[in-house]
């Protein structure tokens, strides 16, 4: 996993509430053994027409969406299935942060372990940002994880919550497993001592 | 201040006298569970830990149930990988012929007891609350960590208390109770919270009813759905050789984030219309809406009691010519019991297809995928857009009586319509 620098980006707008993980990545794409390569399948049923060509009307396909690292989503984003593939697909497309008034529990946990930052903001701030991006699709936001602040192009920075362990893992580019692996020298030290104790 | 069931269970799992909502804890898990789809990635992650061993092979369970019997080469490769891992590490492994849908299978094998903490890489792990166990859904990375450590890191949830009173009217079961509840709470009404479902109505509800209720707690966004254990729970556990477990109840002075009360004697059969489980309406409001397919079983209503309910209406009747009806028993044992009771004969004579246990159609995998514009009444738990197939197909969630009645009528129907011979259209 890569480190988590400040994100400075415009945002793709997808403000529907209760977007479930079946929409984010339909089940037929779950037959993978690793986390890479799911970006093409992100929102597959919304993104492509029946002949397989991209639907130019869908938010992710619009020219102004290209290169965006931020998704401005609606309430309860990521509800439904626990498939971690949803977080991988969003990352695979190039997204680093999702801004929403709330996130489904399991999705939020999965996102945090995959370098995708859930940025939870108040309803009224969310409405304001949605209106802003509708008016100015190129509006740039800064997400400062260290300070836990979302900085819109105008107005006050908006604080967002994150637990200290997840924050540390993101900043250092670790998931819980790489965190464990980083402790290996200490585990070996302990094991060595333990061996000594047993033989004594 | 008293504590809720959820808090009491989690306190025992982190070895503390008490825990409070909002606290982060490292909790010992009693089981780590994954399907082939979530499991295969967990395995890849797990194998990155040099020389890693699972914390306890008896407490790691892989159930091949989502796209099984393997629907294509990719699915087969995934199951093969899981099987190799299971053999290498000696974990519990259930494949076709010895398996079933994980949430029906594990309680049946006596692997779940009250007070257990179960971390499952499947969102419907909340089902184990029907046995007063704290089951919760996690992702594949978390499952890998739990397999290695035997621990999970979680925030102690607040609890929403839902009290049910009265006895259910005819044709109303656990499915209707949970649908109505989700209709009231909304799909994020219990987000990050434990849903505790209790009240005098429980004495009238079978273990299968309770199963359906806890199964769908996630559809209100809940971390888990808990139903306190009683003598029916004890009998269920004893019959399956399960440990008695740690039985607890919420204290009278426990603090709840919210309380709801329902008089279920006023309930009627409900149906959740596309595209969210919270879009709940009385079946009577939708009667006559033509359908193309019915699926009865899978996890939410895949217990023997559910199949009996469906068979009670299908006996001596025929599925409407317009409709495909697919019956999916939840496990090999349910299948065998249904066979011995003569239920499968009833289904086949009624023109239903009877499938081996699988999650298949519920998530648009196989064994009943829908074409564009097709409409299905299903006893499963999700009716999201495209969930069962084409993005324009529609899934209506209902109990097994309503699903069977609709199969016979060729349109959404209540059991009473069928019994009165008013076969619509």
XYZ file of C-alpha atoms in Angstrom:
625
model
C 0.000 0.000 0.000
C 1.226 3.506 -0.793
C 1.546 6.311 1.738
C -1.237 8.779 2.067
C -0.180 12.238 0.922
C -2.499 15.235 0.961
C -5.005 14.838 -1.829
C -5.606 17.852 -4.026
C -8.231 17.054 -6.598
C -11.549 17.863 -8.159
C -14.448 15.591 -7.209
C -16.748 13.253 -9.123
C -20.328 13.783 -8.056
C -22.483 10.735 -7.327
C -24.845 12.030 -4.663
C -27.382 9.162 -4.581
C -28.115 7.866 -1.080
C -27.727 4.184 -0.098
C -25.409 3.194 -2.932
C -24.797 -0.478 -2.127
C -21.706 -2.521 -2.888
C -23.580 -4.525 -5.558
C -23.692 -1.254 -7.533
C -20.062 -0.411 -6.814
C -18.952 -3.835 -8.045
C -21.513 -6.415 -9.212
C -21.030 -9.957 -7.915
C -19.975 -11.366 -11.286
C -16.680 -9.506 -10.905
C -15.853 -11.058 -7.549
C -14.022 -14.050 -8.989
C -10.579 -12.607 -8.408
C -7.745 -13.755 -6.218
C -6.086 -10.401 -5.658
C -6.987 -6.789 -5.120
C -5.775 -5.317 -8.398
C -7.492 -4.727 -11.692
C -11.066 -4.042 -10.591
C -11.125 -0.374 -11.675
C -12.632 -1.286 -15.059
C -15.572 -2.971 -13.353
C -16.320 -0.098 -10.965
C -20.051 0.739 -11.214
C -20.127 -1.577 -14.239
C -23.916 -1.633 -14.552
C -24.154 2.156 -14.371
C -21.128 2.937 -16.431
C -21.528 0.867 -19.564
C -24.345 0.620 -22.068
C -25.730 -2.704 -23.220
C -23.275 -2.868 -26.107
C -20.412 -2.501 -23.626
C -19.492 1.055 -24.551
C -19.224 3.699 -21.809
C -22.417 5.665 -21.127
C -21.304 9.291 -21.628
C -24.009 10.489 -19.228
C -22.664 8.582 -16.228
C -20.674 10.743 -13.795
C -17.453 8.719 -14.009
C -17.452 8.861 -17.806
C -17.741 12.630 -18.187
C -14.599 14.383 -19.391
C -14.420 16.542 -16.245
C -14.359 13.430 -14.035
C -11.134 12.120 -15.489
C -8.221 12.132 -13.094
C -10.408 12.797 -10.061
C -9.222 11.270 -6.799
C -12.278 12.226 -4.796
C -15.832 10.863 -5.013
C -18.566 13.047 -3.552
C -21.190 10.449 -2.661
C -24.508 10.337 -0.780
C -25.670 9.045 2.586
C -24.960 5.451 3.737
C -22.449 4.878 0.953
C -21.323 1.256 0.580
C -24.246 -0.489 2.274
C -25.054 -4.163 1.713
C -22.541 -6.885 0.991
C -19.218 -6.950 2.856
C -17.255 -7.477 -0.384
C -13.909 -5.740 0.041
C -13.788 -5.682 -3.755
C -15.841 -2.454 -3.558
C -12.938 -0.615 -1.956
C -10.474 -2.156 -4.428
C -12.598 -1.138 -7.413
C -12.821 2.472 -6.228
C -9.056 2.500 -5.663
C -8.492 0.774 -8.988
C -10.256 3.606 -10.791
C -7.915 6.082 -9.084
C -9.993 7.331 -6.159
C -8.285 8.043 -2.829
C -11.158 9.547 -0.835
C -14.942 9.338 -0.675
C -16.822 12.238 0.882
C -20.278 11.427 2.265
C -22.590 12.309 5.149
C -22.356 8.685 6.334
C -20.825 5.336 5.404
C -21.976 1.793 5.908
C -19.982 0.150 8.683
C -18.303 -2.731 6.867
C -17.464 -0.653 3.797
C -15.879 2.010 5.965
C -13.626 -0.601 7.591
C -12.669 -2.075 4.232
C -11.899 1.345 2.737
C -9.574 2.255 5.603
C -7.581 -0.932 5.058
C -7.084 -0.231 1.378
C -5.839 3.316 1.197
C -9.267 4.781 0.541
C -10.209 7.497 2.990
C -13.848 7.848 4.055
C -14.417 11.544 4.742
C -17.583 11.930 6.767
C -19.043 15.431 6.921
C -22.240 17.014 8.237
C -25.402 16.926 6.098
C -25.553 20.686 5.591
C -21.891 20.882 4.575
C -22.481 17.981 2.222
C -25.412 19.736 0.561
C -23.277 22.816 0.117
C -20.444 20.838 -1.491
C -22.839 19.001 -3.811
C -24.239 22.334 -4.997
C -20.715 23.663 -5.444
C -19.548 20.722 -7.567
C -22.736 20.886 -9.647
C -21.929 24.550 -10.375
C -18.174 24.153 -10.741
C -17.128 20.588 -11.627
C -13.479 21.632 -11.656
C -13.571 22.928 -8.051
C -10.525 21.576 -6.225
C -10.552 20.168 -2.728
C -7.701 19.341 -0.413
C -7.943 16.383 1.936
C -5.416 16.731 4.732
C -5.425 13.469 6.664
C -2.810 14.586 9.184
C -4.982 17.513 10.255
C -8.218 15.563 9.543
C -9.506 18.446 7.455
C -11.343 18.661 4.165
C -10.538 22.028 2.616
C -13.063 23.239 0.022
C -12.065 25.934 -2.490
C -13.932 28.534 -0.419
C -15.178 28.655 3.142
C -14.000 27.001 6.343
C -12.127 23.700 6.372
C -14.343 20.833 7.478
C -13.058 18.442 10.158
C -13.699 14.712 9.730
C -13.349 11.813 12.178
C -11.003 8.844 11.946
C -9.715 6.506 14.642
C -6.005 6.924 15.504
C -4.950 3.405 14.443
C -6.510 3.638 10.984
C -5.048 7.105 10.564
C -1.577 5.859 11.405
C -1.934 2.872 9.079
C -3.046 5.131 6.210
C -0.335 7.721 6.785
C 2.332 5.046 6.904
C 0.883 3.098 3.998
C 0.108 -0.004 6.046
C -2.854 -2.298 6.287
C -3.325 -4.271 9.520
C -1.329 -7.165 8.081
C 1.653 -5.079 7.041
C 1.420 -3.510 10.489
C 1.699 -6.998 11.983
C 4.584 -7.813 9.667
C 6.351 -4.662 10.839
C 6.259 -6.137 14.348
C 8.073 -9.297 13.241
C 11.430 -8.354 14.826
C 9.634 -7.888 18.145
C 7.815 -11.194 17.741
C 11.110 -12.935 17.031
C 12.694 -11.294 20.072
C 9.821 -12.557 22.187
C 10.038 -16.030 20.679
C 13.789 -16.112 21.360
C 13.228 -15.177 24.998
C 10.436 -17.733 25.257
C 12.728 -20.456 23.876
C 15.359 -19.482 26.435
C 12.786 -19.695 29.242
C 11.714 -23.159 28.127
C 15.230 -24.512 27.977
C 16.110 -23.043 31.387
C -25.196 1.753 34.945
C -26.212 -1.559 33.431
C -25.013 -3.048 30.177
C -26.582 -4.383 27.022
C -26.173 -7.923 25.701
C -23.741 -6.699 23.073
C -21.581 -4.951 25.683
C -21.607 -7.994 27.973
C -20.557 -10.360 25.202
C -17.771 -8.080 24.013
C -16.516 -7.553 27.581
C -15.995 -11.316 27.959
C -14.101 -11.365 24.644
C -11.565 -8.771 25.718
C -11.289 -9.969 29.297
C -12.602 -6.857 30.934
C -15.331 -6.512 33.576
C -17.196 -4.053 31.347
C -16.965 -2.157 28.074
C -18.770 0.950 26.915
C -20.142 1.995 23.521
C -17.576 3.881 21.468
C -14.565 2.103 23.009
C -12.168 0.336 20.660
C -11.292 -3.170 21.803
C -9.258 -6.151 20.692
C -11.630 -9.057 21.090
C -10.980 -12.810 20.930
C -13.033 -14.443 18.212
C -14.665 -17.864 18.521
C -14.929 -18.433 14.776
C -13.540 -16.836 11.650
C -15.641 -17.537 8.602
C -15.319 -16.930 4.881
C -16.917 -18.071 1.647
C -14.866 -18.928 -1.416
C -15.215 -15.390 -2.802
C -14.116 -13.525 0.322
C -11.913 -16.375 1.519
C -9.643 -16.622 -1.480
C -8.435 -13.047 -1.077
C -8.106 -13.483 2.687
C -5.901 -16.497 1.952
C -3.691 -14.488 -0.419
C -3.295 -11.822 2.273
C -2.692 -14.397 4.989
C 0.029 -16.133 3.014
C 1.971 -12.839 2.907
C 2.789 -13.420 6.576
C 5.936 -15.514 6.444
C 5.459 -18.878 8.148
C 1.999 -17.903 9.329
C -0.221 -20.437 11.002
C -3.907 -20.008 11.682
C -4.555 -19.250 15.356
C -6.735 -22.358 15.763
C -7.634 -24.583 12.788
C -10.868 -25.671 14.517
C -12.036 -22.081 14.637
C -11.434 -21.159 11.027
C -14.229 -22.172 8.662
C -14.304 -21.950 4.884
C -17.680 -22.648 3.295
C -17.888 -22.933 -0.473
C -21.395 -21.620 -1.051
C -21.622 -18.500 -3.213
C -20.952 -19.717 -6.756
C -21.071 -23.447 -5.995
C -21.428 -26.011 -7.449
C -18.709 -24.156 -9.354
C -20.449 -22.156 -12.043
C -17.432 -21.601 -14.282
C -13.695 -22.070 -14.488
C -12.806 -19.002 -12.437
C -15.126 -20.103 -9.633
C -13.635 -23.579 -9.733
C -10.105 -22.170 -9.484
C -11.103 -20.129 -6.445
C -12.589 -23.156 -4.681
C -9.471 -25.148 -5.549
C -7.290 -22.492 -3.924
C -9.456 -22.526 -0.778
C -9.273 -26.308 -0.652
C -5.474 -26.284 -0.902
C -5.272 -23.737 1.895
C -7.658 -25.760 4.059
C -5.584 -28.896 3.557
C -2.342 -27.084 4.341
C -3.617 -25.456 7.527
C -6.143 -28.054 8.635
C -9.017 -25.598 8.907
C -12.675 -26.598 8.616
C -13.630 -26.808 4.970
C -17.091 -27.442 3.576
C -17.598 -28.025 -0.137
C -20.439 -29.294 -2.304
C -22.173 -32.388 -0.950
C -21.131 -31.734 2.630
C -22.022 -28.103 2.818
C -24.814 -25.650 2.599
C -25.184 -21.944 2.932
C -22.742 -20.943 5.647
C -25.230 -19.296 8.003
C -27.509 -22.328 8.005
C -24.630 -24.788 8.049
C -22.606 -23.527 11.027
C -25.449 -23.567 13.590
C -26.513 -26.969 12.236
C -22.995 -28.333 12.868
C -23.138 -27.076 16.451
C -20.382 -24.540 15.828
C -22.278 -21.532 17.180
C -23.239 -20.903 20.817
C -24.680 -17.944 22.728
C -22.101 -15.345 23.655
C -19.740 -16.313 20.833
C -18.010 -13.637 18.779
C -18.013 -14.626 15.122
C -16.099 -12.663 12.520
C -17.334 -13.555 9.063
C -16.228 -12.264 5.689
C -19.880 -12.146 4.698
C -22.265 -9.384 5.695
C -24.971 -11.828 6.825
C -22.738 -13.122 9.618
C -25.144 -11.102 11.793
C -27.473 -14.134 11.443
C -25.829 -15.860 14.438
C -27.643 -13.400 16.673
C -30.599 -15.777 16.423
C -28.534 -17.919 18.827
C -27.568 -14.870 20.929
C -24.082 -14.877 19.401
C -22.401 -11.662 18.267
C -21.789 -12.263 14.564
C -20.467 -9.448 12.445
C -19.402 -8.968 8.840
C -15.854 -8.025 7.907
C -13.764 -7.748 4.756
C -11.157 -10.166 3.454
C -8.176 -8.286 4.918
C -9.777 -8.332 8.354
C -10.547 -12.019 7.935
C -6.886 -12.701 7.162
C -5.820 -10.837 10.305
C -8.419 -12.683 12.387
C -7.262 -16.052 11.006
C -3.709 -15.227 12.064
C -4.413 -13.609 15.420
C -7.705 -15.009 16.635
C -8.642 -11.441 17.395
C -10.568 -8.632 15.839
C -10.401 -4.956 16.515
C -13.754 -3.259 16.795
C -15.650 -0.385 18.260
C -18.177 -1.386 20.901
C -21.534 -0.517 19.324
C -24.454 1.229 20.897
C -27.585 -0.894 21.039
C -31.006 -0.248 19.553
C -33.667 -2.139 21.492
C -36.604 -3.473 19.536
C -39.398 -5.041 21.548
C -42.032 -7.175 19.885
C -45.330 -7.891 21.581
C -48.211 -10.234 20.856
C -48.600 -13.299 18.696
C -48.211 -13.257 14.913
C -51.391 -13.625 12.825
C -51.576 -16.491 10.293
C -49.077 -16.269 7.388
C -46.878 -13.824 9.299
C -43.388 -14.984 10.260
C -39.963 -13.728 11.200
C -39.434 -12.430 7.666
C -42.430 -10.107 7.913
C -41.351 -8.931 11.352
C -37.883 -7.976 10.169
C -39.143 -6.446 6.899
C -41.577 -4.249 8.791
C -38.807 -3.314 11.241
C -36.433 -2.328 8.422
C -39.289 -0.409 6.843
C -39.548 1.642 10.044
C -35.822 2.016 10.785
C -34.601 2.470 7.215
C -31.570 0.841 5.610
C -29.205 2.868 7.782
C -31.442 3.093 10.849
C -29.123 0.974 12.992
C -25.808 1.910 11.373
C -22.805 0.994 13.607
C -25.311 -0.281 16.203
C -26.321 -3.631 17.620
C -29.999 -4.409 17.054
C -31.384 -6.302 20.039
C -34.685 -7.963 19.221
C -36.688 -9.098 22.200
C -40.123 -9.027 23.826
C -42.940 -11.398 24.716
C -43.569 -12.154 21.039
C -40.430 -14.319 20.987
C -42.262 -17.138 22.764
C -44.411 -17.473 19.632
C -41.512 -17.407 17.200
C -39.638 -20.497 16.017
C -35.869 -20.635 15.675
C -36.388 -20.320 11.914
C -38.397 -17.112 12.442
C -35.629 -15.746 14.630
C -33.059 -16.792 12.035
C -34.774 -14.652 9.387
C -34.912 -11.695 11.769
C -31.248 -11.717 12.790
C -30.190 -12.480 9.203
C -31.537 -9.150 7.954
C -30.185 -6.909 10.746
C -27.462 -5.808 8.303
C -30.225 -4.534 6.007
C -30.800 -1.832 8.638
C -27.041 -1.215 8.700
C -26.564 -2.999 12.040
C -23.241 -4.348 13.301
C -25.102 -7.382 14.601
C -28.659 -8.507 15.411
C -29.094 -10.165 18.792
C -31.994 -12.229 20.102
C -31.760 -13.306 23.764
C -31.526 -17.045 24.341
C -34.443 -18.936 25.885
C -35.568 -22.555 26.228
C -36.118 -22.829 22.458
C -32.527 -21.738 21.944
C -31.345 -24.289 24.493
C -33.278 -27.071 22.772
C -31.830 -26.048 19.386
C -28.274 -26.110 20.753
C -28.721 -29.402 22.614
C -30.101 -31.122 19.517
C -26.971 -30.114 17.589
C -24.442 -30.864 20.281
C -23.408 -27.237 20.658
C -21.876 -25.812 23.820
C -24.388 -24.053 26.094
C -22.294 -20.913 25.711
C -22.412 -17.668 27.649
C -26.031 -16.664 28.119
C -26.764 -13.091 29.072
C -29.471 -10.468 28.864
C -29.420 -6.701 28.819
C -29.723 -5.162 32.271
C -32.969 -3.306 32.995
C -30.963 -0.098 33.451
C -28.820 -0.601 30.348
C -28.604 2.413 28.078
C -30.035 2.103 24.594
C -29.452 4.476 21.715
C -33.108 4.077 20.712
C -36.107 1.920 21.539
C -38.844 0.688 19.275
C -41.944 -1.325 20.106
C -44.128 -3.287 17.741
C -47.380 -5.146 18.259
C -46.918 -7.999 15.829
C -50.507 -9.168 16.226
C -51.327 -6.215 13.944
C -48.792 -7.250 11.301
C -49.656 -8.750 7.931
C -47.432 -10.352 5.292
C -45.106 -7.710 3.860
C -43.065 -7.396 0.727
C -40.031 -5.183 0.078
C -40.163 -3.672 -3.404
C -37.141 -2.656 -5.503
C -34.572 -1.366 -4.949
C -34.127 -1.270 -1.168
C -35.169 -3.606 1.662
C -36.735 -0.589 3.431
C -39.384 -0.181 0.705
C -41.873 -2.303 2.601
C -45.550 -2.576 1.700
C -48.361 -4.932 2.706
C -48.629 -7.754 0.164
C -52.268 -6.820 -0.384
C -51.193 -3.498 -1.947
C -49.244 -5.283 -4.673
C -51.557 -8.195 -5.355
C -51.880 -8.977 -9.056
C -48.466 -7.707 -10.159
C -47.267 -10.278 -12.707
C -44.032 -12.138 -12.008
C -41.577 -14.322 -13.943
C -39.723 -16.194 -11.209
C -39.969 -17.254 -7.586
C -37.031 -18.363 -5.451
C -37.719 -19.963 -2.090
C -34.948 -20.803 0.350
C -31.297 -19.640 0.395
C -30.146 -18.334 3.753
C -32.903 -16.009 4.968
C -35.666 -18.603 4.552
C -33.761 -21.784 3.807
C -34.615 -23.707 6.961
C -36.894 -26.740 7.053
C -39.754 -24.727 8.609
C -39.592 -22.345 5.639
C -39.799 -25.188 3.132
C -42.745 -26.653 5.049
C -44.500 -23.304 4.826
C -44.023 -23.176 1.054
C -45.032 -26.813 0.633
C -48.241 -26.302 2.616
C -49.508 -24.089 -0.216
C -47.866 -25.824 -3.160
C -49.225 -29.243 -2.185
C -51.661 -30.403 -4.845
C -51.305 -27.153 -6.803
C -49.228 -26.119 -9.810
C -46.865 -23.239 -10.362
C -48.423 -20.801 -12.842
C -47.262 -21.448 -16.443
C -45.721 -17.979 -16.587
C -43.459 -18.634 -13.619
C -40.199 -20.487 -12.920
C -40.123 -21.597 -9.301
C -36.802 -22.571 -7.736
C -36.480 -24.123 -4.310
C -33.094 -23.885 -2.577
C -32.762 -25.745 0.737
C -30.216 -24.068 3.014
C -28.034 -27.115 3.619
C -27.575 -30.791 2.839
C -29.333 -31.610 6.116
C -32.316 -29.391 5.305
C -32.407 -31.005 1.856
C -32.403 -34.503 3.354
C -35.037 -33.641 5.958
C -37.222 -32.094 3.260
C -36.775 -35.208 1.154
C -37.735 -37.544 4.005
C -40.790 -35.449 4.845
C -41.976 -35.616 1.265
C -41.610 -31.882 0.708
C -39.410 -32.284 -2.356
C -42.021 -34.491 -3.965
C -44.621 -31.797 -3.366
C -42.361 -29.191 -4.954
C -41.532 -31.290 -7.989
C -45.152 -32.268 -8.550
C -46.002 -28.569 -8.400
C -43.469 -27.926 -11.222
C -40.749 -26.390 -9.046
C -37.049 -26.962 -9.663
C -35.238 -28.116 -6.535
C -31.618 -26.997 -6.330
C -28.707 -28.127 -4.253
C -27.877 -25.586 -1.504
C -26.206 -22.437 -2.883
C -26.296 -18.670 -2.505
C -26.390 -18.614 -6.344
C -29.364 -16.531 -7.466
C -29.494 -14.212 -4.447
C -26.439 -12.314 -5.684
C -26.964 -12.900 -9.380
C -24.441 -15.714 -9.472
C -26.210 -18.666 -11.051
C -29.176 -21.035 -10.608
C -31.784 -18.394 -11.396
C -30.328 -15.188 -12.829
C -32.903 -12.706 -14.174
C -33.146 -11.239 -17.685
C -33.861 -7.584 -18.458
C -37.182 -6.503 -17.017
C -37.927 -9.811 -15.305
C -39.627 -9.732 -11.946
C -38.943 -12.193 -9.128
C -40.485 -12.831 -5.724
C -37.661 -14.112 -3.544
C -37.319 -15.146 0.075
C -33.767 -13.736 0.124
C -32.634 -10.561 1.846
C -31.609 -8.018 -0.795
C -33.475 -6.382 -3.636
C -30.804 -3.938 -4.784
C -30.711 -2.904 -8.425
C -29.361 -5.756 -10.518
C -28.827 -7.922 -7.453
C -30.262 -11.051 -9.101
C -29.255 -10.343 -12.667
C -29.895 -7.655 -15.256
C -29.919 -4.090 -13.898
C -33.537 -3.642 -14.976
C -34.743 -6.863 -13.341
C -36.708 -6.588 -10.109
C -36.614 -8.533 -6.853
C -39.471 -8.475 -4.346
C -38.595 -9.822 -0.893
C -41.227 -11.858 0.923
C -41.842 -14.771 3.257
C -42.126 -18.363 1.920
C -45.949 -18.411 2.118
C -46.204 -15.301 -0.029
C -43.543 -16.579 -2.429
C -45.378 -19.902 -2.853
C -48.751 -18.189 -3.251
C -47.265 -15.857 -5.865
C -45.737 -18.793 -7.744
C -49.166 -20.415 -7.966
C -50.976 -17.208 -8.913
C -48.369 -16.058 -11.440
C -48.526 -12.699 -9.756
C -47.899 -11.289 -6.315
C -50.538 -12.902 -4.126
C -51.319 -13.527 -0.502
C -51.811 -17.091 0.748
C -55.447 -16.295 1.415
C -55.979 -15.487 -2.286
C -54.638 -18.903 -3.219
C -56.643 -20.755 -0.616
C -59.795 -19.041 -1.863
C -58.940 -20.217 -5.354
C -58.709 -16.673 -6.655
C -55.844 -17.499 -8.981
C -55.196 -14.087 -10.399
C -55.189 -13.343 -14.107
